[in-house]
Amino acid sequence: MKLDRLTRHAATVLAALAMLLAGCTTYVTTQVTAFSDWSGSDATRTYAFTRTQDQKNNLEQDTYEQIVANELALHAFRQTGERDAHYLVALAYGMRPDTVIVAQPVYYNPWPGPYYWGRPFDPWGPWGPWGPYPTGYVNQSYPVYTHLLAIRITDRATGKEMYNVTARNTDEQSSLIAAMPFLARSAMSDFPLANGAVRTVKLPVDGKGGLSNEVAADSPAPSVPASGAKTVQ
């Protein structure tokens, strides 16, 4: 009987949470770190992608370059052949599995049921003000995955590094391709960031789990200004 009552309570709470979440916007939160010596102008923002030996003839690389190219275009970058490019853009990316451990409370009820008053709110139930009571905690482990994208922009003529930005986020999904639009948008957000900028970017998710076109919210952290770079407010 006690198990049935707890099951009904759990089902009620989960249904309520589902209704609340249905009306809320979900965000992907990404940490961005940038190092910059940017002094370019819109007139010189021609670029070509450069690849390592392992990235050549690679369809995955092609896919990620297209995603990054879309974001670069929003900042007046124009893709050309390597001979005509002012900048070279290199990508590095990856996914790493990990595990998080969360302490979950264990409850007991000093007045076992059944109780029929007060429904659907049972004051003696797990969500009522008088019980049941936590007796301790049990550690639960959950798999998570960290996704990473690094974008490095160098001057083709001199080889000088002009901009190096890394975007990293973690969630329960292992797919790097699903995370890549969020990583690329976050990495290029407010380009160019100041040298040493560290910020958190929150991007809304659409109904299909992809990047939404809604306005993103972000929380920049203090950074060290660099010559020619824009300071994050």
mmCIF file of C-alpha atoms in Angstrom:
data_model
loop_
_atom_site.group_PDB
_atom_site.id
_atom_site.type_symbol
_atom_site.label_atom_id
_atom_site.label_comp_id
_atom_site.label_asym_id
_atom_site.label_seq_id
_atom_site.Cartn_x
_atom_site.Cartn_y
_atom_site.Cartn_z
ATOM 1 C CA MET A 1 0.000 0.000 0.000
ATOM 2 C CA LYS A 2 2.826 2.390 0.912
ATOM 3 C CA LEU A 3 4.567 1.656 -2.403
ATOM 4 C CA ASP A 4 1.371 2.369 -4.336
ATOM 5 C CA ARG A 5 0.949 5.707 -2.560
ATOM 6 C CA LEU A 6 4.530 6.751 -3.237
ATOM 7 C CA THR A 7 4.168 5.704 -6.868
ATOM 8 C CA ARG A 8 1.059 7.859 -7.248
ATOM 9 C CA HIS A 9 2.843 10.814 -5.658
ATOM 10 C CA ALA A 10 5.829 10.399 -7.971
ATOM 11 C CA ALA A 11 3.586 10.208 -11.019
ATOM 12 C CA THR A 12 1.740 13.365 -9.956
ATOM 13 C CA VAL A 13 4.952 15.308 -9.399
ATOM 14 C CA LEU A 14 6.484 14.176 -12.696
ATOM 15 C CA ALA A 15 3.342 15.180 -14.559
ATOM 16 C CA ALA A 16 3.419 18.616 -12.907
ATOM 17 C CA LEU A 17 7.080 19.071 -13.794
ATOM 18 C CA ALA A 18 6.388 18.089 -17.409
ATOM 19 C CA MET A 19 3.660 20.732 -17.631
ATOM 20 C CA LEU A 20 5.954 23.375 -16.169
ATOM 21 C CA LEU A 21 8.813 22.495 -18.494
ATOM 22 C CA ALA A 22 6.512 22.563 -21.513
ATOM 23 C CA GLY A 23 6.011 26.276 -20.947
ATOM 24 C CA CYS A 24 9.669 27.095 -20.296
ATOM 25 C CA THR A 25 12.537 27.721 -22.670
ATOM 26 C CA THR A 26 15.398 25.256 -22.417
ATOM 27 C CA TYR A 27 18.947 26.561 -22.770
ATOM 28 C CA VAL A 28 22.335 25.066 -23.565
ATOM 29 C CA THR A 29 25.016 26.666 -21.412
ATOM 30 C CA THR A 30 28.526 26.918 -22.866
ATOM 31 C CA GLN A 31 31.737 28.198 -21.337
ATOM 32 C CA VAL A 32 33.832 30.285 -23.727
ATOM 33 C CA THR A 33 37.482 31.300 -23.315
ATOM 34 C CA ALA A 34 39.168 33.609 -25.828
ATOM 35 C CA PHE A 35 42.690 34.857 -26.444
ATOM 36 C CA SER A 36 42.919 37.733 -28.877
ATOM 37 C CA ASP A 37 45.303 40.046 -30.674
ATOM 38 C CA TRP A 38 42.713 40.992 -33.236
ATOM 39 C CA SER A 39 43.411 44.039 -35.377
ATOM 40 C CA GLY A 40 41.654 43.077 -38.600
ATOM 41 C CA SER A 41 39.024 45.054 -40.454
ATOM 42 C CA ASP A 42 35.937 43.964 -42.362
ATOM 43 C CA ALA A 43 37.727 44.606 -45.655
ATOM 44 C CA THR A 44 40.383 41.996 -44.867
ATOM 45 C CA ARG A 45 38.177 39.228 -43.449
ATOM 46 C CA THR A 46 38.799 36.682 -46.174
ATOM 47 C CA TYR A 47 39.720 33.233 -44.938
ATOM 48 C CA ALA A 48 40.259 29.591 -45.809
ATOM 49 C CA PHE A 49 40.081 26.538 -43.602
ATOM 50 C CA THR A 50 43.296 24.672 -42.943
ATOM 51 C CA ARG A 51 43.391 21.021 -41.906
ATOM 52 C CA THR A 52 45.674 18.573 -40.196
ATOM 53 C CA GLN A 53 46.594 15.390 -42.031
ATOM 54 C CA ASP A 54 43.910 13.455 -40.133
ATOM 55 C CA GLN A 55 41.254 16.001 -41.051
ATOM 56 C CA LYS A 56 41.794 15.792 -44.807
ATOM 57 C CA ASN A 57 39.174 13.938 -46.891
ATOM 58 C CA ASN A 58 36.984 13.824 -43.791
ATOM 59 C CA LEU A 59 33.189 14.227 -44.058
ATOM 60 C CA GLU A 60 32.864 15.032 -40.365
ATOM 61 C CA GLN A 61 35.367 17.862 -40.813
ATOM 62 C CA ASP A 62 33.412 19.124 -43.832
ATOM 63 C CA THR A 63 30.244 19.234 -41.739
ATOM 64 C CA TYR A 64 31.799 21.136 -38.858
ATOM 65 C CA GLU A 65 33.527 23.604 -41.175
ATOM 66 C CA GLN A 66 30.169 24.460 -42.744
ATOM 67 C CA ILE A 67 28.652 25.113 -39.321
ATOM 68 C CA VAL A 68 31.557 27.359 -38.343
ATOM 69 C CA ALA A 69 31.507 29.076 -41.754
ATOM 70 C CA ASN A 70 27.887 30.077 -41.145
ATOM 71 C CA GLU A 71 28.890 31.746 -37.888
ATOM 72 C CA LEU A 72 31.949 33.434 -39.415
ATOM 73 C CA ALA A 73 29.725 34.901 -42.132
ATOM 74 C CA LEU A 74 27.725 36.696 -39.432
ATOM 75 C CA HIS A 75 30.905 38.629 -38.609
ATOM 76 C CA ALA A 76 31.771 39.703 -42.163
ATOM 77 C CA PHE A 77 34.140 36.797 -42.888
ATOM 78 C CA ARG A 78 34.183 35.632 -46.500
ATOM 79 C CA GLN A 79 35.503 32.196 -47.448
ATOM 80 C CA THR A 80 37.925 32.119 -50.384
ATOM 81 C CA GLY A 81 40.648 29.928 -51.782
ATOM 82 C CA GLU A 82 43.778 29.681 -49.658
ATOM 83 C CA ARG A 83 45.873 31.853 -52.016
ATOM 84 C CA ASP A 84 43.414 34.730 -51.698
ATOM 85 C CA ALA A 85 42.754 34.323 -47.984
ATOM 86 C CA HIS A 86 43.987 36.877 -45.460
ATOM 87 C CA TYR A 87 43.388 34.423 -42.609
ATOM 88 C CA LEU A 88 43.604 30.697 -42.050
ATOM 89 C CA VAL A 89 41.044 29.060 -39.763
ATOM 90 C CA ALA A 90 41.813 25.779 -38.006
ATOM 91 C CA LEU A 91 39.328 23.694 -36.012
ATOM 92 C CA ALA A 92 39.856 21.244 -33.174
ATOM 93 C CA TYR A 93 36.974 19.382 -31.560
ATOM 94 C CA GLY A 94 36.094 16.358 -29.519
ATOM 95 C CA MET A 95 33.802 14.665 -26.994
ATOM 96 C CA ARG A 96 34.748 13.170 -23.623
ATOM 97 C CA PRO A 97 32.505 10.931 -21.485
ATOM 98 C CA ASP A 98 32.373 11.477 -17.765
ATOM 99 C CA THR A 99 30.279 10.613 -14.712
ATOM 100 C CA VAL A 100 28.652 12.870 -12.153
ATOM 101 C CA ILE A 101 27.588 11.684 -8.707
ATOM 102 C CA VAL A 102 24.505 13.208 -7.085
ATOM 103 C CA ALA A 103 23.442 12.606 -3.476
ATOM 104 C CA GLN A 104 19.758 11.636 -3.392
ATOM 105 C CA PRO A 105 17.767 11.738 -0.107
ATOM 106 C CA VAL A 106 16.228 8.548 1.280
ATOM 107 C CA TYR A 107 12.897 8.982 3.077
ATOM 108 C CA TYR A 108 10.836 7.087 5.633
ATOM 109 C CA ASN A 109 7.267 7.727 6.814
ATOM 110 C CA PRO A 110 6.685 7.428 10.587
ATOM 111 C CA TRP A 111 2.914 7.188 9.995
ATOM 112 C CA PRO A 112 2.397 4.618 7.248
ATOM 113 C CA GLY A 113 -0.891 4.983 5.298
ATOM 114 C CA PRO A 114 -3.382 4.700 3.901
ATOM 115 C CA TYR A 115 -4.529 8.326 4.232
ATOM 116 C CA TYR A 116 -7.396 9.570 2.127
ATOM 117 C CA TRP A 117 -7.820 13.187 3.223
ATOM 118 C CA GLY A 118 -6.308 16.174 1.574
ATOM 119 C CA ARG A 119 -5.907 14.626 -1.862
ATOM 120 C CA PRO A 120 -4.420 15.396 -4.295
ATOM 121 C CA PHE A 121 -2.221 17.072 -1.645
ATOM 122 C CA ASP A 122 -1.404 14.626 1.166
ATOM 123 C CA PRO A 123 0.224 16.459 4.126
ATOM 124 C CA TRP A 124 1.815 13.196 5.261
ATOM 125 C CA GLY A 125 3.130 12.303 1.803
ATOM 126 C CA PRO A 126 6.634 12.878 0.398
ATOM 127 C CA TRP A 127 5.757 16.427 -0.711
ATOM 128 C CA GLY A 128 3.729 17.446 2.361
ATOM 129 C CA PRO A 129 5.062 19.641 5.194
ATOM 130 C CA TRP A 130 4.981 16.828 7.773
ATOM 131 C CA GLY A 131 6.648 13.917 6.115
ATOM 132 C CA PRO A 132 8.053 11.586 5.289
ATOM 133 C CA TYR A 133 11.447 12.417 6.773
ATOM 134 C CA PRO A 134 14.950 12.085 5.247
ATOM 135 C CA THR A 135 17.050 9.455 6.937
ATOM 136 C CA GLY A 136 20.155 9.892 4.812
ATOM 137 C CA TYR A 137 21.454 10.083 1.270
ATOM 138 C CA VAL A 138 22.376 7.601 -1.437
ATOM 139 C CA ASN A 139 24.870 8.498 -4.171
ATOM 140 C CA GLN A 140 23.542 8.087 -7.702
ATOM 141 C CA SER A 141 25.876 8.246 -10.714
ATOM 142 C CA TYR A 142 24.855 9.598 -14.110
ATOM 143 C CA PRO A 143 26.760 9.637 -17.431
ATOM 144 C CA VAL A 144 27.519 13.058 -18.941
ATOM 145 C CA TYR A 145 29.463 14.158 -21.996
ATOM 146 C CA THR A 146 31.685 17.184 -22.486
ATOM 147 C CA HIS A 147 31.803 18.634 -26.015
ATOM 148 C CA LEU A 148 34.551 20.979 -27.149
ATOM 149 C CA LEU A 149 35.267 23.197 -30.143
ATOM 150 C CA ALA A 150 38.377 25.320 -30.614
ATOM 151 C CA ILE A 151 38.696 27.882 -33.424
ATOM 152 C CA ARG A 152 42.136 29.287 -34.218
ATOM 153 C CA ILE A 153 42.557 32.187 -36.659
ATOM 154 C CA THR A 154 46.030 33.030 -37.936
ATOM 155 C CA ASP A 155 47.383 35.561 -40.408
ATOM 156 C CA ARG A 156 48.239 33.591 -43.552
ATOM 157 C CA ALA A 157 51.162 35.780 -44.589
ATOM 158 C CA THR A 158 52.949 35.904 -41.241
ATOM 159 C CA GLY A 159 51.602 32.844 -39.407
ATOM 160 C CA LYS A 160 50.778 35.057 -36.416
ATOM 161 C CA GLU A 161 47.938 33.850 -34.223
ATOM 162 C CA MET A 162 45.217 36.505 -34.164
ATOM 163 C CA TYR A 163 42.369 34.797 -32.326
ATOM 164 C CA ASN A 164 42.008 31.563 -30.391
ATOM 165 C CA VAL A 165 38.641 30.721 -28.828
ATOM 166 C CA THR A 166 37.438 27.564 -27.102
ATOM 167 C CA ALA A 167 33.817 26.634 -26.378
ATOM 168 C CA ARG A 168 32.897 23.795 -24.011
ATOM 169 C CA ASN A 169 29.574 22.434 -22.766
ATOM 170 C CA THR A 170 28.377 19.339 -20.914
ATOM 171 C CA ASP A 171 25.082 17.448 -21.044
ATOM 172 C CA GLU A 172 23.628 13.951 -21.065
ATOM 173 C CA GLN A 173 23.758 13.611 -24.863
ATOM 174 C CA SER A 174 26.853 12.080 -26.430
ATOM 175 C CA SER A 175 26.333 13.461 -29.964
ATOM 176 C CA LEU A 176 28.997 15.972 -30.970
ATOM 177 C CA ILE A 177 27.186 16.930 -34.171
ATOM 178 C CA ALA A 178 24.098 17.899 -32.141
ATOM 179 C CA ALA A 179 26.248 20.075 -29.866
ATOM 180 C CA MET A 180 28.278 21.699 -32.657
ATOM 181 C CA PRO A 181 25.812 24.494 -33.642
ATOM 182 C CA PHE A 182 25.692 25.611 -30.001
ATOM 183 C CA LEU A 183 29.477 25.440 -29.673
ATOM 184 C CA ALA A 184 30.084 27.396 -32.881
ATOM 185 C CA ARG A 185 27.510 30.091 -32.076
ATOM 186 C CA SER A 186 28.868 30.480 -28.553
ATOM 187 C CA ALA A 187 32.499 30.593 -29.717
ATOM 188 C CA MET A 188 31.792 33.416 -32.169
ATOM 189 C CA SER A 189 29.396 35.316 -29.911
ATOM 190 C CA ASP A 190 30.381 39.030 -29.770
ATOM 191 C CA PHE A 191 33.506 38.468 -31.861
ATOM 192 C CA PRO A 192 36.157 39.611 -31.174
ATOM 193 C CA LEU A 193 36.254 39.151 -27.421
ATOM 194 C CA ALA A 194 38.974 40.749 -25.356
ATOM 195 C CA ASN A 195 42.182 38.893 -24.641
ATOM 196 C CA GLY A 196 41.692 36.490 -21.750
ATOM 197 C CA ALA A 197 37.887 36.805 -21.840
ATOM 198 C CA VAL A 198 35.991 34.070 -20.031
ATOM 199 C CA ARG A 199 32.221 34.039 -20.331
ATOM 200 C CA THR A 200 29.173 31.818 -20.126
ATOM 201 C CA VAL A 201 26.790 31.826 -23.094
ATOM 202 C CA LYS A 202 23.226 30.501 -22.857
ATOM 203 C CA LEU A 203 21.524 29.618 -26.145
ATOM 204 C CA PRO A 204 17.847 28.618 -26.408
ATOM 205 C CA VAL A 205 16.860 25.211 -27.768
ATOM 206 C CA ASP A 206 14.007 24.865 -30.263
ATOM 207 C CA GLY A 207 11.260 22.245 -30.133
ATOM 208 C CA LYS A 208 13.378 19.761 -32.100
ATOM 209 C CA GLY A 209 16.420 20.020 -29.845
ATOM 210 C CA GLY A 210 18.349 22.304 -32.200
ATOM 211 C CA LEU A 211 19.580 25.882 -31.923
ATOM 212 C CA SER A 212 16.684 28.322 -31.638
ATOM 213 C CA ASN A 213 16.583 31.697 -33.376
ATOM 214 C CA GLU A 214 15.471 33.401 -30.173
ATOM 215 C CA VAL A 215 17.737 35.998 -28.605
ATOM 216 C CA ALA A 216 20.404 34.336 -26.490
ATOM 217 C CA ALA A 217 21.222 35.255 -22.926
ATOM 218 C CA ASP A 218 24.813 35.393 -21.784
ATOM 219 C CA SER A 219 26.791 36.183 -18.666
ATOM 220 C CA PRO A 220 30.255 37.512 -19.470
ATOM 221 C CA ALA A 221 32.963 37.329 -16.864
ATOM 222 C CA PRO A 222 35.595 40.040 -16.324
ATOM 223 C CA SER A 223 38.351 39.967 -18.920
ATOM 224 C CA VAL A 224 41.677 41.593 -19.689
ATOM 225 C CA PRO A 225 41.332 44.064 -22.614
ATOM 226 C CA ALA A 226 43.681 43.660 -25.560
ATOM 227 C CA SER A 227 44.703 46.108 -28.235
ATOM 228 C CA GLY A 228 42.140 46.211 -31.034
ATOM 229 C CA ALA A 229 39.737 43.904 -29.235
ATOM 230 C CA LYS A 230 36.221 44.640 -28.074
ATOM 231 C CA THR A 231 35.622 44.500 -24.327
ATOM 232 C CA VAL A 232 32.645 42.443 -23.236
ATOM 233 C CA GLN A 233 30.128 44.461 -21.211
#
